[in-house]
Amino acid sequence: MRNLIDILDLSVDEINALIAVANDIIAHPEMYREKCRYKKLATLFFEPSTRTRLSFEAAMMELGGNVLGFSEASSSSSSKGESVADTIAVVSGYADIIAMRHPKEGAPIVAAAKSSVPIINAGDGGHHHPTQTLTDLLTISRVKGRLNDLTIGVCGDLKFGRTVHSLIAAMSRYEGIRFVLISPEELKLPRYVKETHIKAKGISYQQTESLDEAIGMLDILYMTRVQRERFFNEEDYIRLKDSYILTPEKLVQAKEDLCILHPLPRVNEISTAVDSDSRACYFEQARYGKFIRMALILKLLEVE
Protein backbone atom coordinates (compact mmCIF):
# COMPACT_ATOMS: atom_id res chain seq x y z
CA MET A 1 0.00 0.00 0.00
CA ARG A 2 1.33 3.43 -1.02
CA ASN A 3 0.72 6.81 0.63
CA LEU A 4 1.59 10.28 -0.65
CA ILE A 5 2.91 12.46 2.17
CA ASP A 6 5.73 14.36 0.43
CA ILE A 7 6.23 14.98 -3.31
CA LEU A 8 9.56 13.12 -2.99
CA ASP A 9 7.62 9.94 -2.19
CA LEU A 10 7.16 9.78 -5.97
CA SER A 11 10.04 9.18 -8.36
CA VAL A 12 10.44 11.38 -11.44
CA ASP A 13 9.29 8.44 -13.57
CA GLU A 14 6.16 8.05 -11.42
CA ILE A 15 5.40 11.79 -11.69
CA ASN A 16 5.83 11.65 -15.46
CA ALA A 17 3.52 8.62 -15.60
CA LEU A 18 0.85 10.43 -13.53
CA ILE A 19 1.07 13.39 -15.91
CA ALA A 20 0.63 11.03 -18.87
CA VAL A 21 -2.49 9.49 -17.28
CA ALA A 22 -3.89 12.96 -16.47
CA ASN A 23 -3.38 14.00 -20.08
CA ASP A 24 -5.20 10.85 -21.23
CA ILE A 25 -8.08 11.62 -18.85
CA ILE A 26 -8.34 15.12 -20.33
CA ALA A 27 -8.38 13.66 -23.85
CA HIS A 28 -10.66 10.66 -23.15
CA PRO A 29 -12.77 11.35 -20.03
CA GLU A 30 -15.41 8.80 -21.04
CA MET A 31 -12.88 5.95 -20.59
CA TYR A 32 -12.49 6.72 -16.88
CA ARG A 33 -16.08 7.24 -15.71
CA GLU A 34 -16.48 3.80 -14.10
CA LYS A 35 -12.89 3.19 -12.96
CA CYS A 36 -13.67 3.71 -9.26
CA ARG A 37 -17.23 2.47 -9.18
CA TYR A 38 -18.15 1.34 -5.62
CA LYS A 39 -14.95 2.95 -4.24
CA LYS A 40 -15.14 5.65 -1.55
CA LEU A 41 -12.86 8.63 -0.91
CA ALA A 42 -12.89 10.24 2.55
CA THR A 43 -11.92 13.93 2.56
CA LEU A 44 -10.84 14.85 6.11
CA PHE A 45 -10.20 18.59 6.13
CA PHE A 46 -9.25 19.89 9.58
CA GLU A 47 -8.45 23.25 7.92
CA PRO A 48 -10.46 25.30 5.37
CA SER A 49 -10.02 24.58 1.67
CA THR A 50 -11.90 25.32 -1.53
CA ARG A 51 -9.91 24.07 -4.53
CA THR A 52 -8.10 21.13 -2.97
CA ARG A 53 -11.14 19.61 -1.26
CA LEU A 54 -13.58 20.20 -4.11
CA SER A 55 -11.14 18.99 -6.76
CA PHE A 56 -10.56 15.76 -4.80
CA GLU A 57 -14.32 15.27 -4.52
CA ALA A 58 -14.89 16.08 -8.21
CA ALA A 59 -12.03 13.74 -9.15
CA MET A 60 -13.55 10.78 -7.31
CA MET A 61 -17.04 11.51 -8.66
CA GLU A 62 -15.75 11.67 -12.24
CA LEU A 63 -14.15 8.26 -11.69
CA GLY A 64 -17.57 6.91 -10.71
CA GLY A 65 -16.79 6.72 -6.98
CA ASN A 66 -18.40 8.23 -3.90
CA VAL A 67 -17.21 10.78 -1.33
CA LEU A 68 -17.66 11.18 2.41
CA GLY A 69 -15.94 13.35 4.99
CA PHE A 70 -15.93 16.78 6.63
CA SER A 71 -14.76 20.25 5.64
CA GLU A 72 -13.73 21.72 9.00
CA ALA A 73 -12.41 20.42 12.31
CA SER A 74 -15.42 21.80 14.21
CA SER A 75 -17.71 19.37 12.41
CA SER A 76 -15.58 16.35 13.36
CA SER A 77 -14.91 14.56 16.65
CA SER A 78 -11.54 16.33 16.87
CA SER A 79 -13.60 19.19 18.37
CA LYS A 80 -14.31 16.76 21.24
CA GLY A 81 -10.63 15.97 21.63
CA GLU A 82 -10.31 12.89 19.42
CA SER A 83 -6.76 12.33 18.14
CA VAL A 84 -5.84 12.18 14.45
CA ALA A 85 -4.71 8.58 14.98
CA ASP A 86 -8.12 7.54 16.32
CA THR A 87 -10.01 9.41 13.60
CA ILE A 88 -7.98 7.66 10.90
CA ALA A 89 -8.29 4.24 12.54
CA VAL A 90 -12.07 4.62 12.36
CA VAL A 91 -12.43 6.30 8.94
CA SER A 92 -10.10 3.85 7.20
CA GLY A 93 -12.78 1.25 7.97
CA TYR A 94 -15.34 3.29 6.00
CA ALA A 95 -13.36 4.38 2.93
CA ASP A 96 -10.95 2.98 0.35
CA ILE A 97 -8.67 6.03 0.29
CA ILE A 98 -8.29 9.18 2.44
CA ALA A 99 -7.27 12.75 1.53
CA MET A 100 -6.41 14.74 4.65
CA ARG A 101 -5.51 18.37 5.35
CA HIS A 102 -4.30 19.32 8.81
CA PRO A 103 -2.77 22.49 10.29
CA LYS A 104 -0.07 20.52 12.17
CA GLU A 105 3.10 19.54 10.32
CA GLY A 106 3.58 15.79 10.33
CA ALA A 107 -0.07 14.88 10.96
CA PRO A 108 -0.27 12.83 7.71
CA ILE A 109 2.67 10.70 8.91
CA VAL A 110 0.68 9.85 12.05
CA ALA A 111 -2.33 9.14 9.87
CA ALA A 112 -0.39 6.83 7.55
CA ALA A 113 0.87 4.82 10.52
CA LYS A 114 -2.71 4.15 11.66
CA SER A 115 -4.50 3.75 8.34
CA SER A 116 -5.40 0.53 6.57
CA VAL A 117 -6.01 2.46 3.31
CA PRO A 118 -3.83 4.91 1.30
CA ILE A 119 -3.39 8.41 2.78
CA ILE A 120 -2.94 11.48 0.59
CA ASN A 121 -1.51 14.57 2.27
CA ALA A 122 -3.69 17.49 1.12
CA GLY A 123 -1.51 19.97 3.04
CA ASP A 124 0.07 19.86 6.49
CA GLY A 125 0.88 23.25 8.01
CA GLY A 126 3.99 24.79 6.43
CA HIS A 127 5.47 21.43 5.38
CA HIS A 128 4.13 19.83 2.22
CA HIS A 129 1.35 20.05 -0.34
CA PRO A 130 2.26 17.31 -2.84
CA THR A 131 -0.96 17.29 -4.88
CA GLN A 132 -0.66 21.04 -5.46
CA THR A 133 2.83 20.35 -6.78
CA LEU A 134 1.51 17.63 -9.08
CA THR A 135 -1.04 20.19 -10.29
CA ASP A 136 1.75 22.70 -10.91
CA LEU A 137 3.85 20.18 -12.83
CA LEU A 138 0.92 19.10 -15.03
CA THR A 139 0.18 22.77 -15.80
CA ILE A 140 3.80 23.59 -16.64
CA SER A 141 4.15 20.52 -18.85
CA ARG A 142 0.94 21.34 -20.76
CA VAL A 143 1.69 25.04 -21.16
CA LYS A 144 5.45 24.82 -21.85
CA GLY A 145 5.60 21.30 -23.33
CA ARG A 146 8.44 20.31 -20.98
CA LEU A 147 9.62 20.16 -17.37
CA ASN A 148 13.30 20.80 -18.07
CA ASP A 149 15.37 23.79 -19.20
CA LEU A 150 13.23 26.36 -17.40
CA THR A 151 13.94 29.48 -15.36
CA ILE A 152 11.42 29.47 -12.52
CA GLY A 153 10.73 32.55 -10.41
CA VAL A 154 9.01 32.02 -7.06
CA CYS A 155 7.73 35.25 -5.57
CA GLY A 156 6.26 36.38 -2.24
CA ASP A 157 6.20 34.29 0.92
CA LEU A 158 9.00 31.78 0.37
CA LYS A 159 9.53 31.16 4.10
CA PHE A 160 6.15 29.74 5.08
CA GLY A 161 4.75 28.80 1.65
CA ARG A 162 4.43 24.99 1.60
CA THR A 163 3.51 25.07 -2.10
CA VAL A 164 6.84 26.78 -2.89
CA HIS A 165 8.85 24.26 -0.84
CA SER A 166 7.21 21.29 -2.59
CA LEU A 167 7.58 22.87 -6.05
CA ILE A 168 11.30 23.52 -5.56
CA ALA A 169 11.84 19.96 -4.28
CA ALA A 170 10.07 18.51 -7.32
CA MET A 171 11.57 20.74 -10.02
CA SER A 172 15.10 20.35 -8.65
CA ARG A 173 15.07 16.77 -10.04
CA TYR A 174 14.66 17.90 -13.65
CA GLU A 175 17.53 18.95 -15.95
CA GLY A 176 18.42 22.54 -16.80
CA ILE A 177 16.37 24.20 -14.04
CA ARG A 178 17.29 27.62 -12.68
CA PHE A 179 15.54 29.30 -9.75
CA VAL A 180 15.02 33.00 -9.08
CA LEU A 181 13.92 33.54 -5.46
CA ILE A 182 11.99 36.80 -5.14
CA SER A 183 11.00 37.87 -1.62
CA PRO A 184 11.52 40.40 1.15
CA GLU A 185 14.37 39.60 3.53
CA GLU A 186 11.84 38.60 6.20
CA LEU A 187 10.28 35.90 3.99
CA LYS A 188 13.33 34.36 2.29
CA LEU A 189 13.40 30.67 1.42
CA PRO A 190 14.40 28.62 4.49
CA ARG A 191 18.04 27.57 4.51
CA TYR A 192 17.22 23.85 4.73
CA VAL A 193 15.13 24.02 1.52
CA LYS A 194 17.90 25.86 -0.31
CA GLU A 195 20.67 23.58 0.98
CA THR A 196 18.81 20.31 0.32
CA HIS A 197 17.17 20.95 -3.03
CA ILE A 198 19.21 23.69 -4.71
CA LYS A 199 22.79 23.91 -3.43
CA ALA A 200 23.33 20.16 -2.89
CA LYS A 201 22.41 19.55 -6.53
CA GLY A 202 24.47 22.41 -7.92
CA ILE A 203 21.40 24.15 -9.34
CA SER A 204 21.82 27.73 -10.50
CA TYR A 205 19.84 30.28 -8.49
CA GLN A 206 19.72 33.90 -7.49
CA GLN A 207 17.92 35.82 -4.75
CA THR A 208 16.42 39.28 -5.15
CA GLU A 209 13.89 41.54 -3.45
CA SER A 210 12.83 43.04 -6.80
CA LEU A 211 10.16 41.45 -9.00
CA ASP A 212 10.79 44.17 -11.60
CA GLU A 213 14.46 43.17 -11.93
CA ALA A 214 13.70 39.45 -12.23
CA ILE A 215 10.59 39.22 -14.38
CA GLY A 216 12.27 39.58 -17.78
CA MET A 217 14.36 36.41 -17.38
CA LEU A 218 11.56 34.06 -16.29
CA ASP A 219 9.80 31.20 -18.11
CA ILE A 220 7.57 30.51 -15.08
CA LEU A 221 6.43 33.02 -12.45
CA TYR A 222 4.94 31.35 -9.37
CA MET A 223 3.21 34.01 -7.26
CA THR A 224 2.29 33.68 -3.58
CA ARG A 225 0.75 36.07 -1.08
CA VAL A 226 2.91 38.29 1.15
CA GLN A 227 1.10 37.82 4.43
CA ARG A 228 0.70 40.74 6.82
CA GLU A 229 0.63 38.40 9.83
CA ARG A 230 4.20 37.20 9.16
CA PHE A 231 5.75 40.64 9.72
CA PHE A 232 7.08 41.93 13.02
CA ASN A 233 5.99 45.49 12.30
CA GLU A 234 3.41 47.17 10.10
CA GLU A 235 5.94 49.59 8.57
CA ASP A 236 7.94 46.79 6.91
CA TYR A 237 4.76 45.21 5.56
CA ILE A 238 3.52 48.49 4.07
CA ARG A 239 6.97 49.17 2.60
CA LEU A 240 7.14 45.79 0.84
CA LYS A 241 3.63 44.62 0.04
CA ASP A 242 3.12 46.59 -3.18
CA SER A 243 6.46 45.37 -4.58
CA TYR A 244 4.89 41.97 -5.09
CA ILE A 245 1.64 42.90 -6.80
CA LEU A 246 1.72 41.69 -10.39
CA THR A 247 0.19 44.25 -12.75
CA PRO A 248 -0.04 44.63 -16.55
CA GLU A 249 2.66 47.32 -16.24
CA LYS A 250 5.12 44.86 -14.68
CA LEU A 251 4.36 42.33 -17.44
CA VAL A 252 5.59 44.71 -20.14
CA GLN A 253 9.13 43.50 -19.35
CA ALA A 254 8.16 39.79 -19.31
CA LYS A 255 8.57 37.17 -22.03
CA GLU A 256 5.67 36.70 -24.43
CA ASP A 257 5.41 33.03 -23.42
CA LEU A 258 5.75 33.53 -19.65
CA CYS A 259 3.53 31.17 -17.64
CA ILE A 260 2.02 32.86 -14.55
CA LEU A 261 0.99 30.43 -11.80
CA HIS A 262 -0.56 30.88 -8.35
CA PRO A 263 -1.78 28.13 -5.98
CA LEU A 264 -4.73 30.35 -5.03
CA PRO A 265 -6.56 31.83 -3.18
CA ARG A 266 -5.45 35.17 -4.52
CA VAL A 267 -5.88 38.24 -2.34
CA ASN A 268 -4.31 41.22 -4.12
CA GLU A 269 -0.91 39.94 -5.28
CA ILE A 270 -2.09 39.56 -8.88
CA SER A 271 -4.18 42.41 -10.25
CA THR A 272 -7.48 41.25 -11.76
CA ALA A 273 -6.40 43.21 -14.85
CA VAL A 274 -3.83 40.42 -15.47
CA ASP A 275 -6.59 37.77 -15.72
CA SER A 276 -7.24 38.55 -19.39
CA ASP A 277 -3.54 38.24 -20.30
CA SER A 278 -2.82 35.04 -22.26
CA ARG A 279 0.10 34.37 -19.90
CA ALA A 280 -2.19 34.05 -16.85
CA CYS A 281 -2.52 30.30 -16.24
CA TYR A 282 -3.72 30.16 -12.61
CA PHE A 283 -7.40 29.37 -13.23
CA GLU A 284 -6.40 26.74 -15.80
CA GLN A 285 -3.96 25.44 -13.17
CA ALA A 286 -6.82 25.02 -10.67
CA ARG A 287 -8.84 23.10 -13.27
CA TYR A 288 -5.93 20.75 -13.98
CA GLY A 289 -5.83 19.85 -10.27
CA LYS A 290 -8.89 17.65 -10.75
CA PHE A 291 -7.27 15.58 -13.50
CA ILE A 292 -3.95 14.95 -11.74
CA ARG A 293 -5.85 13.95 -8.58
CA MET A 294 -7.88 11.50 -10.66
CA ALA A 295 -4.62 9.99 -11.90
CA LEU A 296 -3.23 9.81 -8.35
CA ILE A 297 -6.37 8.13 -6.95
CA LEU A 298 -6.14 5.49 -9.69
CA LYS A 299 -2.45 4.88 -8.91
CA LEU A 300 -2.88 4.56 -5.14
CA LEU A 301 -5.94 2.32 -5.51
CA GLU A 302 -3.98 0.25 -8.05
CA VAL A 303 -6.76 0.58 -10.63
CA GLU A 304 -5.61 -0.21 -14.18
Coordinates of C-alpha atoms in Angstrom, one line a residue:
M1 CA 0.0 0.0 0.0
R2 CA 1.3 3.4 -1.0
N3 CA 0.7 6.8 0.6
L4 CA 1.6 10.3 -0.7
I5 CA 2.9 12.5 2.2
D6 CA 5.7 14.4 0.4
I7 CA 6.2 15.0 -3.3
L8 CA 9.6 13.1 -3.0
D9 CA 7.6 9.9 -2.2
L10 CA 7.2 9.8 -6.0
S11 CA 10.0 9.2 -8.4
V12 CA 10.4 11.4 -11.4
D13 CA 9.3 8.4 -13.6
E14 CA 6.2 8.1 -11.4
I15 CA 5.4 11.8 -11.7
N16 CA 5.8 11.6 -15.5
A17 CA 3.5 8.6 -15.6
L18 CA 0.9 10.4 -13.5
I19 CA 1.1 13.4 -15.9
A20 CA 0.6 11.0 -18.9
V21 CA -2.5 9.5 -17.3
A22 CA -3.9 13.0 -16.5
N23 CA -3.4 14.0 -20.1
D24 CA -5.2 10.9 -21.2
I25 CA -8.1 11.6 -18.9
I26 CA -8.3 15.1 -20.3
A27 CA -8.4 13.7 -23.9
H28 CA -10.7 10.7 -23.2
P29 CA -12.8 11.4 -20.0
E30 CA -15.4 8.8 -21.0
M31 CA -12.9 6.0 -20.6
Y32 CA -12.5 6.7 -16.9
R33 CA -16.1 7.2 -15.7
E34 CA -16.5 3.8 -14.1
K35 CA -12.9 3.2 -13.0
C36 CA -13.7 3.7 -9.3
R37 CA -17.2 2.5 -9.2
Y38 CA -18.1 1.3 -5.6
K39 CA -15.0 3.0 -4.2
K40 CA -15.1 5.7 -1.5
L41 CA -12.9 8.6 -0.9
A42 CA -12.9 10.2 2.5
T43 CA -11.9 13.9 2.6
L44 CA -10.8 14.9 6.1
F45 CA -10.2 18.6 6.1
F46 CA -9.3 19.9 9.6
E47 CA -8.5 23.3 7.9
P48 CA -10.5 25.3 5.4
S49 CA -10.0 24.6 1.7
T50 CA -11.9 25.3 -1.5
R51 CA -9.9 24.1 -4.5
T52 CA -8.1 21.1 -3.0
R53 CA -11.1 19.6 -1.3
L54 CA -13.6 20.2 -4.1
S55 CA -11.1 19.0 -6.8
F56 CA -10.6 15.8 -4.8
E57 CA -14.3 15.3 -4.5
A58 CA -14.9 16.1 -8.2
A59 CA -12.0 13.7 -9.1
M60 CA -13.6 10.8 -7.3
M61 CA -17.0 11.5 -8.7
E62 CA -15.7 11.7 -12.2
L63 CA -14.1 8.3 -11.7
G64 CA -17.6 6.9 -10.7
G65 CA -16.8 6.7 -7.0
N66 CA -18.4 8.2 -3.9
V67 CA -17.2 10.8 -1.3
L68 CA -17.7 11.2 2.4
G69 CA -15.9 13.4 5.0
F70 CA -15.9 16.8 6.6
S71 CA -14.8 20.3 5.6
E72 CA -13.7 21.7 9.0
A73 CA -12.4 20.4 12.3
S74 CA -15.4 21.8 14.2
S75 CA -17.7 19.4 12.4
S76 CA -15.6 16.3 13.4
S77 CA -14.9 14.6 16.6
S78 CA -11.5 16.3 16.9
S79 CA -13.6 19.2 18.4
K80 CA -14.3 16.8 21.2
G81 CA -10.6 16.0 21.6
E82 CA -10.3 12.9 19.4
S83 CA -6.8 12.3 18.1
V84 CA -5.8 12.2 14.5
A85 CA -4.7 8.6 15.0
D86 CA -8.1 7.5 16.3
T87 CA -10.0 9.4 13.6
I88 CA -8.0 7.7 10.9
A89 CA -8.3 4.2 12.5
V90 CA -12.1 4.6 12.4
V91 CA -12.4 6.3 8.9
S92 CA -10.1 3.8 7.2
G93 CA -12.8 1.3 8.0
Y94 CA -15.3 3.3 6.0
A95 CA -13.4 4.4 2.9
D96 CA -11.0 3.0 0.3
I97 CA -8.7 6.0 0.3
I98 CA -8.3 9.2 2.4
A99 CA -7.3 12.7 1.5
M100 CA -6.4 14.7 4.7
R101 CA -5.5 18.4 5.4
H102 CA -4.3 19.3 8.8
P103 CA -2.8 22.5 10.3
K104 CA -0.1 20.5 12.2
E105 CA 3.1 19.5 10.3
G106 CA 3.6 15.8 10.3
A107 CA -0.1 14.9 11.0
P108 CA -0.3 12.8 7.7
I109 CA 2.7 10.7 8.9
V110 CA 0.7 9.8 12.1
A111 CA -2.3 9.1 9.9
A112 CA -0.4 6.8 7.5
A113 CA 0.9 4.8 10.5
K114 CA -2.7 4.2 11.7
S115 CA -4.5 3.7 8.3
S116 CA -5.4 0.5 6.6
V117 CA -6.0 2.5 3.3
P118 CA -3.8 4.9 1.3
I119 CA -3.4 8.4 2.8
I120 CA -2.9 11.5 0.6
N121 CA -1.5 14.6 2.3
A122 CA -3.7 17.5 1.1
G123 CA -1.5 20.0 3.0
D124 CA 0.1 19.9 6.5
G125 CA 0.9 23.2 8.0
G126 CA 4.0 24.8 6.4
H127 CA 5.5 21.4 5.4
H128 CA 4.1 19.8 2.2
H129 CA 1.3 20.0 -0.3
P130 CA 2.3 17.3 -2.8
T131 CA -1.0 17.3 -4.9
Q132 CA -0.7 21.0 -5.5
T133 CA 2.8 20.4 -6.8
L134 CA 1.5 17.6 -9.1
T135 CA -1.0 20.2 -10.3
D136 CA 1.8 22.7 -10.9
L137 CA 3.8 20.2 -12.8
L138 CA 0.9 19.1 -15.0
T139 CA 0.2 22.8 -15.8
I140 CA 3.8 23.6 -16.6
S141 CA 4.1 20.5 -18.9
R142 CA 0.9 21.3 -20.8
V143 CA 1.7 25.0 -21.2
K144 CA 5.5 24.8 -21.9
G145 CA 5.6 21.3 -23.3
R146 CA 8.4 20.3 -21.0
L147 CA 9.6 20.2 -17.4
N148 CA 13.3 20.8 -18.1
D149 CA 15.4 23.8 -19.2
L150 CA 13.2 26.4 -17.4
T151 CA 13.9 29.5 -15.4
I152 CA 11.4 29.5 -12.5
G153 CA 10.7 32.5 -10.4
V154 CA 9.0 32.0 -7.1
C155 CA 7.7 35.3 -5.6
G156 CA 6.3 36.4 -2.2
D157 CA 6.2 34.3 0.9
L158 CA 9.0 31.8 0.4
K159 CA 9.5 31.2 4.1
F160 CA 6.1 29.7 5.1
G161 CA 4.8 28.8 1.7
R162 CA 4.4 25.0 1.6
T163 CA 3.5 25.1 -2.1
V164 CA 6.8 26.8 -2.9
H165 CA 8.8 24.3 -0.8
S166 CA 7.2 21.3 -2.6
L167 CA 7.6 22.9 -6.0
I168 CA 11.3 23.5 -5.6
A169 CA 11.8 20.0 -4.3
A170 CA 10.1 18.5 -7.3
M171 CA 11.6 20.7 -10.0
S172 CA 15.1 20.3 -8.7
R173 CA 15.1 16.8 -10.0
Y174 CA 14.7 17.9 -13.7
E175 CA 17.5 18.9 -15.9
G176 CA 18.4 22.5 -16.8
I177 CA 16.4 24.2 -14.0
R178 CA 17.3 27.6 -12.7
F179 CA 15.5 29.3 -9.7
V180 CA 15.0 33.0 -9.1
L181 CA 13.9 33.5 -5.5
I182 CA 12.0 36.8 -5.1
S183 CA 11.0 37.9 -1.6
P184 CA 11.5 40.4 1.1
E185 CA 14.4 39.6 3.5
E186 CA 11.8 38.6 6.2
L187 CA 10.3 35.9 4.0
K188 CA 13.3 34.4 2.3
L189 CA 13.4 30.7 1.4
P190 CA 14.4 28.6 4.5
R191 CA 18.0 27.6 4.5
Y192 CA 17.2 23.8 4.7
V193 CA 15.1 24.0 1.5
K194 CA 17.9 25.9 -0.3
E195 CA 20.7 23.6 1.0
T196 CA 18.8 20.3 0.3
H197 CA 17.2 20.9 -3.0
I198 CA 19.2 23.7 -4.7
K199 CA 22.8 23.9 -3.4
A200 CA 23.3 20.2 -2.9
K201 CA 22.4 19.6 -6.5
G202 CA 24.5 22.4 -7.9
I203 CA 21.4 24.1 -9.3
S204 CA 21.8 27.7 -10.5
Y205 CA 19.8 30.3 -8.5
Q206 CA 19.7 33.9 -7.5
Q207 CA 17.9 35.8 -4.8
T208 CA 16.4 39.3 -5.1
E209 CA 13.9 41.5 -3.5
S210 CA 12.8 43.0 -6.8
L211 CA 10.2 41.4 -9.0
D212 CA 10.8 44.2 -11.6
E213 CA 14.5 43.2 -11.9
A214 CA 13.7 39.4 -12.2
I215 CA 10.6 39.2 -14.4
G216 CA 12.3 39.6 -17.8
M217 CA 14.4 36.4 -17.4
L218 CA 11.6 34.1 -16.3
D219 CA 9.8 31.2 -18.1
I220 CA 7.6 30.5 -15.1
L221 CA 6.4 33.0 -12.4
Y222 CA 4.9 31.4 -9.4
M223 CA 3.2 34.0 -7.3
T224 CA 2.3 33.7 -3.6
R225 CA 0.8 36.1 -1.1
V226 CA 2.9 38.3 1.1
Q227 CA 1.1 37.8 4.4
R228 CA 0.7 40.7 6.8
E229 CA 0.6 38.4 9.8
R230 CA 4.2 37.2 9.2
F231 CA 5.8 40.6 9.7
F232 CA 7.1 41.9 13.0
N233 CA 6.0 45.5 12.3
E234 CA 3.4 47.2 10.1
E235 CA 5.9 49.6 8.6
D236 CA 7.9 46.8 6.9
Y237 CA 4.8 45.2 5.6
I238 CA 3.5 48.5 4.1
R239 CA 7.0 49.2 2.6
L240 CA 7.1 45.8 0.8
K241 CA 3.6 44.6 0.0
D242 CA 3.1 46.6 -3.2
S243 CA 6.5 45.4 -4.6
Y244 CA 4.9 42.0 -5.1
I245 CA 1.6 42.9 -6.8
L246 CA 1.7 41.7 -10.4
T247 CA 0.2 44.3 -12.8
P248 CA 0.0 44.6 -16.5
E249 CA 2.7 47.3 -16.2
K250 CA 5.1 44.9 -14.7
L251 CA 4.4 42.3 -17.4
V252 CA 5.6 44.7 -20.1
Q253 CA 9.1 43.5 -19.3
A254 CA 8.2 39.8 -19.3
K255 CA 8.6 37.2 -22.0
E256 CA 5.7 36.7 -24.4
D257 CA 5.4 33.0 -23.4
L258 CA 5.7 33.5 -19.6
C259 CA 3.5 31.2 -17.6
I260 CA 2.0 32.9 -14.5
L261 CA 1.0 30.4 -11.8
H262 CA -0.6 30.9 -8.4
P263 CA -1.8 28.1 -6.0
L264 CA -4.7 30.4 -5.0
P265 CA -6.6 31.8 -3.2
R266 CA -5.5 35.2 -4.5
V267 CA -5.9 38.2 -2.3
N268 CA -4.3 41.2 -4.1
E269 CA -0.9 39.9 -5.3
I270 CA -2.1 39.6 -8.9
S271 CA -4.2 42.4 -10.2
T272 CA -7.5 41.3 -11.8
A273 CA -6.4 43.2 -14.8
V274 CA -3.8 40.4 -15.5
D275 CA -6.6 37.8 -15.7
S276 CA -7.2 38.5 -19.4
D277 CA -3.5 38.2 -20.3
S278 CA -2.8 35.0 -22.3
R279 CA 0.1 34.4 -19.9
A280 CA -2.2 34.1 -16.9
C281 CA -2.5 30.3 -16.2
Y282 CA -3.7 30.2 -12.6
F283 CA -7.4 29.4 -13.2
E284 CA -6.4 26.7 -15.8
Q285 CA -4.0 25.4 -13.2
A286 CA -6.8 25.0 -10.7
R287 CA -8.8 23.1 -13.3
Y288 CA -5.9 20.8 -14.0
G289 CA -5.8 19.9 -10.3
K290 CA -8.9 17.6 -10.7
F291 CA -7.3 15.6 -13.5
I292 CA -4.0 15.0 -11.7
R293 CA -5.8 13.9 -8.6
M294 CA -7.9 11.5 -10.7
A295 CA -4.6 10.0 -11.9
L296 CA -3.2 9.8 -8.4
I297 CA -6.4 8.1 -7.0
L298 CA -6.1 5.5 -9.7
K299 CA -2.5 4.9 -8.9
L300 CA -2.9 4.6 -5.1
L301 CA -5.9 2.3 -5.5
E302 CA -4.0 0.3 -8.1
V303 CA -6.8 0.6 -10.6
E304 CA -5.6 -0.2 -14.2

